[in-house]
Tab-separated table of N, CA and C in Angstrom:
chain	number	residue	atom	x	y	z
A	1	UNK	N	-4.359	-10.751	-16.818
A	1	UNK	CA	-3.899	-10.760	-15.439
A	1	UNK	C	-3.875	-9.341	-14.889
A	2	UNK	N	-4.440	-9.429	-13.369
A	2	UNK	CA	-3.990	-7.957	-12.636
A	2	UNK	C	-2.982	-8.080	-12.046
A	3	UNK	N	-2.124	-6.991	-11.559
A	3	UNK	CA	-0.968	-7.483	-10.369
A	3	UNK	C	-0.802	-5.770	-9.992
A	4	UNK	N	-0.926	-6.434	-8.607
A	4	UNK	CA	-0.809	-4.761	-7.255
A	4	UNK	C	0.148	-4.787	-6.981
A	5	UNK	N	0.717	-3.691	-7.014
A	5	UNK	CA	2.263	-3.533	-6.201
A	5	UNK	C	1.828	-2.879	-4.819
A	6	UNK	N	2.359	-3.341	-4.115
A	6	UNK	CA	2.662	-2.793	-3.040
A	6	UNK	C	3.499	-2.133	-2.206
A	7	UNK	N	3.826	-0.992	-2.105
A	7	UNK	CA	5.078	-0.144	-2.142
A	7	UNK	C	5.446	-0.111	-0.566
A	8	UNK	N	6.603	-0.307	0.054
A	8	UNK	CA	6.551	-0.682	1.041
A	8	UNK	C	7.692	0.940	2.071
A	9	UNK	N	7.565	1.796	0.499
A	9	UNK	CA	8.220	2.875	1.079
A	9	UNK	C	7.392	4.216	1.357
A	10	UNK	N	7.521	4.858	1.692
A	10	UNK	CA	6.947	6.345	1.726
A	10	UNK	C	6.734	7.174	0.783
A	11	UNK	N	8.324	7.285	0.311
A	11	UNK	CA	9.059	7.915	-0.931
A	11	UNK	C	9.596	6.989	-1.813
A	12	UNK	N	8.867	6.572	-2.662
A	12	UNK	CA	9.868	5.503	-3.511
A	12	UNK	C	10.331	6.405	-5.047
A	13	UNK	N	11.460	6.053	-5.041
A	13	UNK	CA	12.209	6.786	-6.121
A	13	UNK	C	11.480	6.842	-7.642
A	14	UNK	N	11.036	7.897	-8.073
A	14	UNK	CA	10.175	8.085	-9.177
A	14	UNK	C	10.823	6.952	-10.313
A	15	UNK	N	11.958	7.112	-10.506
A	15	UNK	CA	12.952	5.921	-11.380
A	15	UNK	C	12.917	5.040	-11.286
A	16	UNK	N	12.911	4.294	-10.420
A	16	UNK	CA	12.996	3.050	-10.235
A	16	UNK	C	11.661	2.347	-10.529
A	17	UNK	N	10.467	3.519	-10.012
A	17	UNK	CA	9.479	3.109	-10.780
A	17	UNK	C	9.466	2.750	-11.971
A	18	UNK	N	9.611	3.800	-12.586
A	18	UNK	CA	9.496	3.776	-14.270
A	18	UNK	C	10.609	2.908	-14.436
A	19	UNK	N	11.562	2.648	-14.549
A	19	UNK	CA	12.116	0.974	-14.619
A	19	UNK	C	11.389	-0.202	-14.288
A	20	UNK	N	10.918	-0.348	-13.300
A	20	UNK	CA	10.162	-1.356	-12.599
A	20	UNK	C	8.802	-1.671	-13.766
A	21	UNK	N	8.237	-0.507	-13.950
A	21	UNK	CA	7.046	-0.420	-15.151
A	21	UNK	C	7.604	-0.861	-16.554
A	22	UNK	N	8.490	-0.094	-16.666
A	22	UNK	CA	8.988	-1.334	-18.403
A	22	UNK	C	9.515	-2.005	-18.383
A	23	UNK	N	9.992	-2.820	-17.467
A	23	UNK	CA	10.324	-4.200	-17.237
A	23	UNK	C	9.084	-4.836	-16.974
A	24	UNK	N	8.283	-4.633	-16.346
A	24	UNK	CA	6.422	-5.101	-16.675
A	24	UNK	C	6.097	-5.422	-17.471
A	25	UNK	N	5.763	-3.890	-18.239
A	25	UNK	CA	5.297	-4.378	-19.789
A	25	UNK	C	6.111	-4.750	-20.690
A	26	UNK	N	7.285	-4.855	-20.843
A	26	UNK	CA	8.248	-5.759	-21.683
A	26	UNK	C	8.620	-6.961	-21.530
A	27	UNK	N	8.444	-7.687	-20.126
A	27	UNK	CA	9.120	-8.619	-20.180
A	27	UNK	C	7.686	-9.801	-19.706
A	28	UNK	N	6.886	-9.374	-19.428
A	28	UNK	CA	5.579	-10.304	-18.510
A	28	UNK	C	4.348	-10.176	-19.245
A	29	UNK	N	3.625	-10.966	-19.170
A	29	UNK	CA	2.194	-10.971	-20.191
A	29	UNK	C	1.137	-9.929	-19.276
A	30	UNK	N	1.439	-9.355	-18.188
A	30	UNK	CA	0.318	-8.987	-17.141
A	30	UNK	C	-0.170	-7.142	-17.955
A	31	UNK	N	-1.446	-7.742	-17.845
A	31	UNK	CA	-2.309	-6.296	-18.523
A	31	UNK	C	-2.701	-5.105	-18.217
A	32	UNK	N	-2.731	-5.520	-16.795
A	32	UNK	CA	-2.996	-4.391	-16.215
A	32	UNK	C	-1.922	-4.171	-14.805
A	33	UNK	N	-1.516	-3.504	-14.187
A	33	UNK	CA	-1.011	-3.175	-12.965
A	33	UNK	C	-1.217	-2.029	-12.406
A	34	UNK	N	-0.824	-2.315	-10.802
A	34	UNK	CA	-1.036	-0.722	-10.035
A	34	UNK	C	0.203	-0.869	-9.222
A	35	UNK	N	0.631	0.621	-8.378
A	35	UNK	CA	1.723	1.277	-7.700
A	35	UNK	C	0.892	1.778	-6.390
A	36	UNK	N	1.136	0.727	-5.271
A	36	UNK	CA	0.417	1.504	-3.969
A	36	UNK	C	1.413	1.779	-2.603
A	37	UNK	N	1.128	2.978	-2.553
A	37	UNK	CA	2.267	3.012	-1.079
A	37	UNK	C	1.505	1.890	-0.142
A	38	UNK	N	1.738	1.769	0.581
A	38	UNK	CA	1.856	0.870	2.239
A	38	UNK	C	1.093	1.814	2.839
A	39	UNK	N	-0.162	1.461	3.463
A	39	UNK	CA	-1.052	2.556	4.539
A	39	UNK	C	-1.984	0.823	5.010
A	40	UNK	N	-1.669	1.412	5.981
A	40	UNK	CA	-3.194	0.814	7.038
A	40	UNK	C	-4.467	1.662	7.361
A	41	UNK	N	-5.564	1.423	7.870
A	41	UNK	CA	-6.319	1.993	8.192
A	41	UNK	C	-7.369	1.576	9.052
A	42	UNK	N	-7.692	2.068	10.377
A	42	UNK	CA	-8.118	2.151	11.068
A	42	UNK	C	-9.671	2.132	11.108
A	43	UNK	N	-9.998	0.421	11.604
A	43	UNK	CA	-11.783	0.534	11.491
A	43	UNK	C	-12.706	0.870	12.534
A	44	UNK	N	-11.721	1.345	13.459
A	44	UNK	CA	-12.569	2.326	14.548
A	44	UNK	C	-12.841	3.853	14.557
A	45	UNK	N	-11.668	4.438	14.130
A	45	UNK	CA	-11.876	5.653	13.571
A	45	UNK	C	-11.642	6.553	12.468
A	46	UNK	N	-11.387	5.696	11.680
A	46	UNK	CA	-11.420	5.621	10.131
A	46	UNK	C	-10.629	6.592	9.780
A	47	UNK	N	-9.342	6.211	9.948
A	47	UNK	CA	-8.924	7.087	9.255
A	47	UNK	C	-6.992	6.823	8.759
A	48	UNK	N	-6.071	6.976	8.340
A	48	UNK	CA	-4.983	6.560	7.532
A	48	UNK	C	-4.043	6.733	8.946
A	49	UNK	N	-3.273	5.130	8.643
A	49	UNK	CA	-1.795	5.303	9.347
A	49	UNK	C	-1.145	5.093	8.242
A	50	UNK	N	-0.268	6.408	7.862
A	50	UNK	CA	0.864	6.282	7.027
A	50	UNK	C	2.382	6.033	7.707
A	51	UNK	N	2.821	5.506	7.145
A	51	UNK	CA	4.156	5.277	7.853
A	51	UNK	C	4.995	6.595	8.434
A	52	UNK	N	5.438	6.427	9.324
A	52	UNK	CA	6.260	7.507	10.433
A	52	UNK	C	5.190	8.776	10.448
A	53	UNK	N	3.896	8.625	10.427
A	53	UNK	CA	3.274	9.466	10.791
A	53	UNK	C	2.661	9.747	12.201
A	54	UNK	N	1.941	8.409	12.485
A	54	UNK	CA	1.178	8.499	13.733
A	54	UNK	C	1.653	7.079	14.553
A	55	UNK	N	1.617	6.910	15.860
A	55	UNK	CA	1.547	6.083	16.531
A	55	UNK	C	0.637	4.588	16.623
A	56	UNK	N	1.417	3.832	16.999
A	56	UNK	CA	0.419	2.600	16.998
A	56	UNK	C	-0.469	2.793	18.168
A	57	UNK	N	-0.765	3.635	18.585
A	57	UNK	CA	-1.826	3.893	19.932
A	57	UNK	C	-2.965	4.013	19.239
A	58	UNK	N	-3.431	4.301	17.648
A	58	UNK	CA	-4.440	4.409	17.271
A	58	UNK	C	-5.108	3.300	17.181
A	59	UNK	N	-4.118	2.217	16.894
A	59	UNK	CA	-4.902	1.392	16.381
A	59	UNK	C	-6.066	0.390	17.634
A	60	UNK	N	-7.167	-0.097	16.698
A	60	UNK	CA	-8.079	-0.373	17.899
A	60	UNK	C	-7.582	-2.139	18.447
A	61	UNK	N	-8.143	-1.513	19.756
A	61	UNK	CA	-7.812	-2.831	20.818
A	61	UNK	C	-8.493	-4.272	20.271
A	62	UNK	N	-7.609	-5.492	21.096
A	62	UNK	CA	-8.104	-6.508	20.341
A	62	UNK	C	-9.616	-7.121	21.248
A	63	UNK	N	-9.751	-6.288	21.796
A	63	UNK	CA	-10.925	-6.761	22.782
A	63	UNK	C	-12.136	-6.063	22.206
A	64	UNK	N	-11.900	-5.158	20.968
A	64	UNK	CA	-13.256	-4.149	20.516
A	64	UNK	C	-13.768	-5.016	19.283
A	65	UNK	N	-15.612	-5.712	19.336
A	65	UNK	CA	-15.086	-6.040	18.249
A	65	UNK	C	-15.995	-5.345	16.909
A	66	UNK	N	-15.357	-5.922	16.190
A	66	UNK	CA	-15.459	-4.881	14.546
A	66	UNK	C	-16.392	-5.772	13.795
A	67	UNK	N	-17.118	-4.653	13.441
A	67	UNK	CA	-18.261	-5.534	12.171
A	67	UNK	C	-17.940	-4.962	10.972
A	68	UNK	N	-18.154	-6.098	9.992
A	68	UNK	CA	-17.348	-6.228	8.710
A	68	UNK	C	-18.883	-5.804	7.718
């Protein structure tokens, strides 16, 4: 099994990580895992909204449309 974390803070407390991680591998069969902050990103001008960084003015309008 994979399993993504998704970190929903900015700064998440280095500890709590490493708690969070050996309670993983000690207590759950899952083999692999990851630790990701929270970012969006922008497919008009490519580039990172991190939290309390930039404005939602970046993001593109719902009338533009985007090829995948």
């Amino acid at each position: 099994n994979i399993f993504h974390i998704w970190l929903g803070e900015a700064r998440p407390d280095p500890r709590g990580l490493m708690d969070m991680a050996m309670k993983l591998c000690r207590t759950t069969q899952i083999g692999y895992f990851a630790f990701t902050r929270d970012i969006t990103v922008s497919l008009k001008q490519f580039h990172e909204m991190k939290p309390g960084k930039k404005s939602i003015t970046h993001w593109v309008p719902t009338d533009v449309p985007v090829k995948v």
